XYZ file of C-alpha atoms in Angstrom:
375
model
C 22.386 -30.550 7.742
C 21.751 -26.517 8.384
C 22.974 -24.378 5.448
C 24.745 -20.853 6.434
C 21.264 -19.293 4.134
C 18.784 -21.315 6.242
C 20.453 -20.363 9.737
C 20.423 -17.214 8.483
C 16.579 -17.473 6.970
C 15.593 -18.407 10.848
C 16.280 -15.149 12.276
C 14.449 -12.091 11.895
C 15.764 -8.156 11.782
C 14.961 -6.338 14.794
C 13.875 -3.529 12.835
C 11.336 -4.620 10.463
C 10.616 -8.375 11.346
C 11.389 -9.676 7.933
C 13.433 -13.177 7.676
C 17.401 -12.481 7.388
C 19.134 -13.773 4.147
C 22.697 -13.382 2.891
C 22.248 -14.408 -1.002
C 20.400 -11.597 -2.712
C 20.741 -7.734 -2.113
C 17.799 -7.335 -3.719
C 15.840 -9.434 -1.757
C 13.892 -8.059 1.643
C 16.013 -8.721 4.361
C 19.851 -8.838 3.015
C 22.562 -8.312 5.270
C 25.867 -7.307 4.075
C 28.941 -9.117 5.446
C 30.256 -6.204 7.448
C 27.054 -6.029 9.848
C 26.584 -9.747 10.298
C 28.326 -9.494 13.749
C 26.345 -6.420 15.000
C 23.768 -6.557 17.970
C 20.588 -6.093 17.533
C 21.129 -7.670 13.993
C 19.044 -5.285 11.260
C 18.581 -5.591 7.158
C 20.396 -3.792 4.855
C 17.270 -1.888 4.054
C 16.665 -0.377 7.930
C 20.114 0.159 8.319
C 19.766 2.872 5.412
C 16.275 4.141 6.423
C 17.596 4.657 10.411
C 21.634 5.682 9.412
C 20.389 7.555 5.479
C 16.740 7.872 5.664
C 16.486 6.229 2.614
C 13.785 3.259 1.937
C 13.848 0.941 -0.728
C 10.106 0.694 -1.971
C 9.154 -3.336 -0.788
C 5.984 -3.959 0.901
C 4.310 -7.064 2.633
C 1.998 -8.799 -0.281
C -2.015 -7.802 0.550
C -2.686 -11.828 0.784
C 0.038 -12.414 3.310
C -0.903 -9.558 5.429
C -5.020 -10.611 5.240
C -2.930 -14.008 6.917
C -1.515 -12.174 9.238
C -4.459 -10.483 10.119
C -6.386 -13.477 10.394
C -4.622 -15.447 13.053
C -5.627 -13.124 15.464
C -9.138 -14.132 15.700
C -8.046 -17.558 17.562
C -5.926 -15.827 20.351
C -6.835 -14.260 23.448
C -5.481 -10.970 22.704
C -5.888 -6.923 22.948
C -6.164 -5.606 19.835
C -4.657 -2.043 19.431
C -5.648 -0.584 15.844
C -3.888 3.008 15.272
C -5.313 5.376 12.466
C -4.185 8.642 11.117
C -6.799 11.576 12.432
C -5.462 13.457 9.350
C -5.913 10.715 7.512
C -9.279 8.961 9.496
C -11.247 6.643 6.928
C -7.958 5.850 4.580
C -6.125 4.440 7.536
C -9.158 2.423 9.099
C -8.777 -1.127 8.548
C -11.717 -1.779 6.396
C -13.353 -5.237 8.194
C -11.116 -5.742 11.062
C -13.881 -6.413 13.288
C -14.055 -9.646 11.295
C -10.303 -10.491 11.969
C -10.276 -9.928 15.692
C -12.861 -12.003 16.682
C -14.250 -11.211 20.039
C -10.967 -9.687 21.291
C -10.918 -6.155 22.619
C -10.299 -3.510 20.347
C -8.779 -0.416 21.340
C -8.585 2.740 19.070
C -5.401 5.069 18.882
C -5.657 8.389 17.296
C -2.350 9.688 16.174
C -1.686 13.044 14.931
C -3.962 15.154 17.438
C -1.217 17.612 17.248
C -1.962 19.098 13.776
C -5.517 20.219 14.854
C -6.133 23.505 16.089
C -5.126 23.986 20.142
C -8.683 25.103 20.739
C -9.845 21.539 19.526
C -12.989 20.319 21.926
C -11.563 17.121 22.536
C -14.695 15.514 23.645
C -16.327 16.326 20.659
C -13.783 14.758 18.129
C -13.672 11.652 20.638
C -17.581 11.190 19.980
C -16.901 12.213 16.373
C -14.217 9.136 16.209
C -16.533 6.407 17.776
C -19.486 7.394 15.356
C -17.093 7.071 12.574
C -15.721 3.668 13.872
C -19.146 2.305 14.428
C -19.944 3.261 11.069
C -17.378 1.471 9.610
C -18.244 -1.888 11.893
C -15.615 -1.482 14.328
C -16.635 -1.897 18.005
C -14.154 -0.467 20.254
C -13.528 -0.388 23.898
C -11.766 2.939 24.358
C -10.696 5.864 22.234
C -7.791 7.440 22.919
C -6.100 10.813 21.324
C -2.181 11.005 20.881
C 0.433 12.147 18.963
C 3.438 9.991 18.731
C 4.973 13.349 17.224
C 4.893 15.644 20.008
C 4.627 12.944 23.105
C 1.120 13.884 23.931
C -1.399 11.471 25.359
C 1.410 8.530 25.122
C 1.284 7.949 28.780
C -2.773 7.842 28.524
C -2.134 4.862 25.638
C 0.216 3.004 27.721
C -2.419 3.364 30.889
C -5.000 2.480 28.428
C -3.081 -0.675 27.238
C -2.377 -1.624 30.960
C -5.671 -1.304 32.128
C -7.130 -3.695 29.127
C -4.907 -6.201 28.582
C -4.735 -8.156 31.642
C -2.749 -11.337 31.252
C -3.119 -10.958 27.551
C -0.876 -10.422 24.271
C -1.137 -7.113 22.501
C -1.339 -7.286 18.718
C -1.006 -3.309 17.130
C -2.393 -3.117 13.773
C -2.580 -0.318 11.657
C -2.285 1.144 8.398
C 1.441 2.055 6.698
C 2.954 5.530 8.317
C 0.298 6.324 10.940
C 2.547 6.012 14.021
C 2.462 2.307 14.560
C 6.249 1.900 15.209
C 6.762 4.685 17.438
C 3.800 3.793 19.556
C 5.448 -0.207 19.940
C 8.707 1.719 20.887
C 7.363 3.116 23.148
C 5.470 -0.040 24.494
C 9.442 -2.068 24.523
C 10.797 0.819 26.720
C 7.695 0.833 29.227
C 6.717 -3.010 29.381
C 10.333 -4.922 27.948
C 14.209 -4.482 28.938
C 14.628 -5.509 25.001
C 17.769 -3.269 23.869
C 16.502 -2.956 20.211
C 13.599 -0.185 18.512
C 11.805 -0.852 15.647
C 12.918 1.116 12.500
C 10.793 4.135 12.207
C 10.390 6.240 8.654
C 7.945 8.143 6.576
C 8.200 6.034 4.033
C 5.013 3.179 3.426
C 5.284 -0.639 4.623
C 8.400 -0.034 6.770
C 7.231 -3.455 8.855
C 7.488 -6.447 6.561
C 6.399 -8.931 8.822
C 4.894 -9.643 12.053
C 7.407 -9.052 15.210
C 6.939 -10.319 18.537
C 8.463 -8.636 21.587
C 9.163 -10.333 24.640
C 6.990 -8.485 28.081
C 8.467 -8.704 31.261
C 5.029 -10.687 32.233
C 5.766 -13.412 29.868
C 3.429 -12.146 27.087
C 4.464 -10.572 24.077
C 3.575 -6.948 21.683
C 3.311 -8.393 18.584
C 3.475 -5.464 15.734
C 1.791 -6.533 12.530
C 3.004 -5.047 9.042
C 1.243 -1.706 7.924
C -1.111 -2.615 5.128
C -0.783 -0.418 2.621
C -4.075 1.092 0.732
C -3.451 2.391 -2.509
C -6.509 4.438 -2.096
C -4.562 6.887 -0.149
C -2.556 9.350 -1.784
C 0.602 9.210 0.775
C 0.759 5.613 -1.127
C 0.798 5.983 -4.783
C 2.446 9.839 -4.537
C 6.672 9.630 -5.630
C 8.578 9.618 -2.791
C 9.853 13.209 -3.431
C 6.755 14.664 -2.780
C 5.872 12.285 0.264
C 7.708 14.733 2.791
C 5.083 18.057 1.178
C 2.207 16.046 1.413
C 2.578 14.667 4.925
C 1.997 17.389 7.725
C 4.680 18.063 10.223
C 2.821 21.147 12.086
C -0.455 21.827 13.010
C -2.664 22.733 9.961
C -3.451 26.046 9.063
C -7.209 26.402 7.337
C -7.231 28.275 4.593
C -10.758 29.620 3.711
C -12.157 30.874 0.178
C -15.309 32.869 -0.218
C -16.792 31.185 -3.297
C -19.402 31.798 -5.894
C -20.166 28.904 -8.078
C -18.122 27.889 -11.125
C -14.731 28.642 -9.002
C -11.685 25.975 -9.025
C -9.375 25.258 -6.499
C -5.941 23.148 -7.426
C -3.801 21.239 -4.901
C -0.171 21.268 -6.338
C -1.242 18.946 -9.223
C -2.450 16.276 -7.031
C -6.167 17.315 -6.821
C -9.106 19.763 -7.928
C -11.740 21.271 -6.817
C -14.675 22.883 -8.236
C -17.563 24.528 -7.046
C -20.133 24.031 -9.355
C -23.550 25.258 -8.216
C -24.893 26.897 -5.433
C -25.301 30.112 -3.520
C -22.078 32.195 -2.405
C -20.409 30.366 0.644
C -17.436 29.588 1.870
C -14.659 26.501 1.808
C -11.941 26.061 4.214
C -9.065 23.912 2.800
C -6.970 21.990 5.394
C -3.708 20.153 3.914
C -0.169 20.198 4.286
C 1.662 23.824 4.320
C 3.610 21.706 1.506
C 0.783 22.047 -1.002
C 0.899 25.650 -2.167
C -3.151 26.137 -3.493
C -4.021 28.012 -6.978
C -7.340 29.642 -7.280
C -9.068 30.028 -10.678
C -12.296 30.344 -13.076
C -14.096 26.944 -13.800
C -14.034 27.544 -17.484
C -10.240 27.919 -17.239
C -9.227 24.941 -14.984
C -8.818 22.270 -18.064
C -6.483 24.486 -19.951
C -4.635 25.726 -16.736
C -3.961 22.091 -16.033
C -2.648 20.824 -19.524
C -0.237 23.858 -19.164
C 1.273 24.140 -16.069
C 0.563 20.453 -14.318
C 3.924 20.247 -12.807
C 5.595 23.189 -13.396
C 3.342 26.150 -11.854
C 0.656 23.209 -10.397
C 3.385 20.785 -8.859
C 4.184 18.866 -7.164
C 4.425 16.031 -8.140
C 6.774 17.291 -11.676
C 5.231 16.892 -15.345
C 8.013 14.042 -15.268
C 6.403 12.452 -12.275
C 2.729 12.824 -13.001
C 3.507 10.243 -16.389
C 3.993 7.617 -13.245
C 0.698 8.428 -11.620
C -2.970 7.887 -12.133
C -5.117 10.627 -14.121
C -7.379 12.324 -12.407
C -10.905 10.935 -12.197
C -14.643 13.038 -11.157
C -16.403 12.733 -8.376
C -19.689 14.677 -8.386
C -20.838 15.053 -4.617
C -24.290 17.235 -3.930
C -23.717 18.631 -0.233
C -27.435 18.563 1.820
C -28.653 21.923 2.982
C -28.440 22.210 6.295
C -25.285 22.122 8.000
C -21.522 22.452 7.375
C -19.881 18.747 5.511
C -16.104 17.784 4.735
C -15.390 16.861 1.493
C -12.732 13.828 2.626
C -9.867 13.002 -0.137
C -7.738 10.841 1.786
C -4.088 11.288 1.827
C -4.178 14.996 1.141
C -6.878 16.098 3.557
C -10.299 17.934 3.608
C -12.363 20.567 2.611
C -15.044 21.766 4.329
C -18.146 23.585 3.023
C -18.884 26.021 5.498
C -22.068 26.778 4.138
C -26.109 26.021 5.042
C -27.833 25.822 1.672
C -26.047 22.955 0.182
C -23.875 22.828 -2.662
C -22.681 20.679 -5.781
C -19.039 20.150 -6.423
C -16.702 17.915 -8.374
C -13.868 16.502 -6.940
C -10.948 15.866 -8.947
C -8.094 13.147 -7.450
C -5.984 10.118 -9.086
C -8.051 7.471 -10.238
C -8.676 4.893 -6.774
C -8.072 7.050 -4.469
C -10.988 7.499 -1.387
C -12.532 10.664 -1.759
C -16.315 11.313 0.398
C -18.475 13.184 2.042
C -18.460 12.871 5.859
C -19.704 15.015 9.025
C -17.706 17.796 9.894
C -14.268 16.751 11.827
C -14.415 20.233 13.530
């Protein structure tokens, strides 16, 4: 005979897709006795992210979302992936071509609204699929968007329309790049479902696949966000999430350089030029990040004395919690202008046509390369 905790186990919260339980408020996917009778039935956990914006830090297990991922190769299925453009190669899904299968892929590019209005669109498009194609993914269609600002939404949703046919449509993506709001979207256009899923800043708000009901008899199913800790949106405290994560469109800031100059990022990064003729950088990163210029020879002591206090944030308190900062010696090629990629924070790009060496300095395991230029 059913037990009260395995009728309860058998449904799942319309927010985050997690199994329901009524044991363990510590567990995922408690629900206290005073919301057990409310419709659309939510955790405990998205009822505090929607009603407090507050998130308790639980994420899906890497092995059960590589599961996850995995079923989708044996369906017959449009495959949505969405990926942070401020972000780009920390939110890719790194083999998802293998996953899919031979289902469709279509790529969503959130967060067009923090480039410059002047943006040639075309150009970042082709920029996208070369960037995609070098990371194995074949895709059908690229399409720009902000979930922010409600621009190019309507273009997804055509997009989605056109290339689904009489299909499922599974949206994948990595933790906080818009996948949520996009599948909110999707319910209101494609479903008379009365429930949203819970949206947030905070990482691995989806715990579990959730399937929505179409009006066509198919189904949106949104997967969990896998969460990379080689971004630093992941591994950053939560108190400094909302300074590192752009809310307006970026404003470059450019430094003429000659070499043995430093650049700091709050405390979360370095940068130094270290040889080269006199050129110019142009920083683009969260307003949130104030930047401190300074002499090479001066940037070890600088950080052992103000890391968290002048250089912050994160706090000196905070920083004991995160990974030191590790090298990265890049040479940059003569010829042309290159981003220096650390992912999470943003780029740098060396404006310069002579080439360049610098050392990058970010948390130990977090993605930092060299890439063509973004803009």
């Amino acid at each position: 005979m059913p037990t009260l905790e395995n009728e309860w186990n058998a449904k799942k919260c319309a927010g985050c897709g997690v199994s329901l339980q009524i044991e363990d408020g510590k567990r995922p996917g408690f629900v206290p006795e005073a919301a057990r009778e409310r419709e659309p039935i939510i955790c405990q956990r998205c009822f505090r992210i929607k009603h407090y914006n507050d998130a308790s830090s639980v994420a899906i297990d890497q092995d059960d979302f590589l599961r996850l991922l995995g079923g989708i190769g044996s369906t017959n299925s449009l495959v949505v992936h969405i990926v942070d453009l401020f972000d780009f190669e920390g939110s890719m899904i790194s083999g998802l071509q293998r996953f899919v299968g031979n289902n469709p892929v279509l790529l969503v590019v959130n967060k067009i609204d923090l480039l410059p209005k002047v943006t040639n669109w075309n150009r970042l498009r082709n920029w996208v699929q070369k960037q995609a194609k070098a990371g194995g993914l074949r895709v059908v269609d690229v399409v720009l968007c902000s979930a922010r600002r409600n621009i190019g939404f309507d273009r997804v949703v055509e997009a989605i329309g056109q290339l689904r046919g009489d299909r499922d449509v599974y949206v994948v993506g990595a933790t906080n790049v818009g996948k949520s709001t996009l599948v909110n979207r999707l319910i209101a256009d494609y479903s008379d479902l009365a429930r949203e899923l819970t949206v947030s800043r905070y990482p691995g708000t989806t715990l579990d696949a959730i399937s929505i009901p179409l009006d066509d008899g198919r189904s949106i199913i949104d997967m969990p966000g896998i969460v990379y800790k080689s971004r630093l949106s992941e591994i950053v405290p939560r108190e400094t999430l909302h300074a590192l994560l752009p809310d307006k469109p970026l404003k470059p800031l450019t430094y003429q350089f000659y070499e043995k100059q430093t650049l700091f990022f709050g405390a979360l990064a370095r940068f130094d030029f270290t040889a080269g003729e006199r050129q110019s950088f142009t920083a683009y990163l969260s307003s949130g990040i104030p930047v401190h210029r300074t002499k090479q020879e001066r940037a070890d002591e600088l950080y052992d004395d103000h890391r968290g206090v002048m250089l912050s944030p994160p706090t000196r308190e905070e920083l004991e919690d995160m990974p030191p900062l590790v090298r990265h010696n890049m040479r940059i090629p003569p010829g042309g202008p290159k981003d220096i990629f650390i992912s999470g924070l943003g780029w740098i790009k060396a404006n310069g046509s002579t080439g360049a060496v610098v050392d990058v300095y970010a948390p130990k395991g977090i993605k930092v390369l060299l890439r063509d230029c973004i803009l």
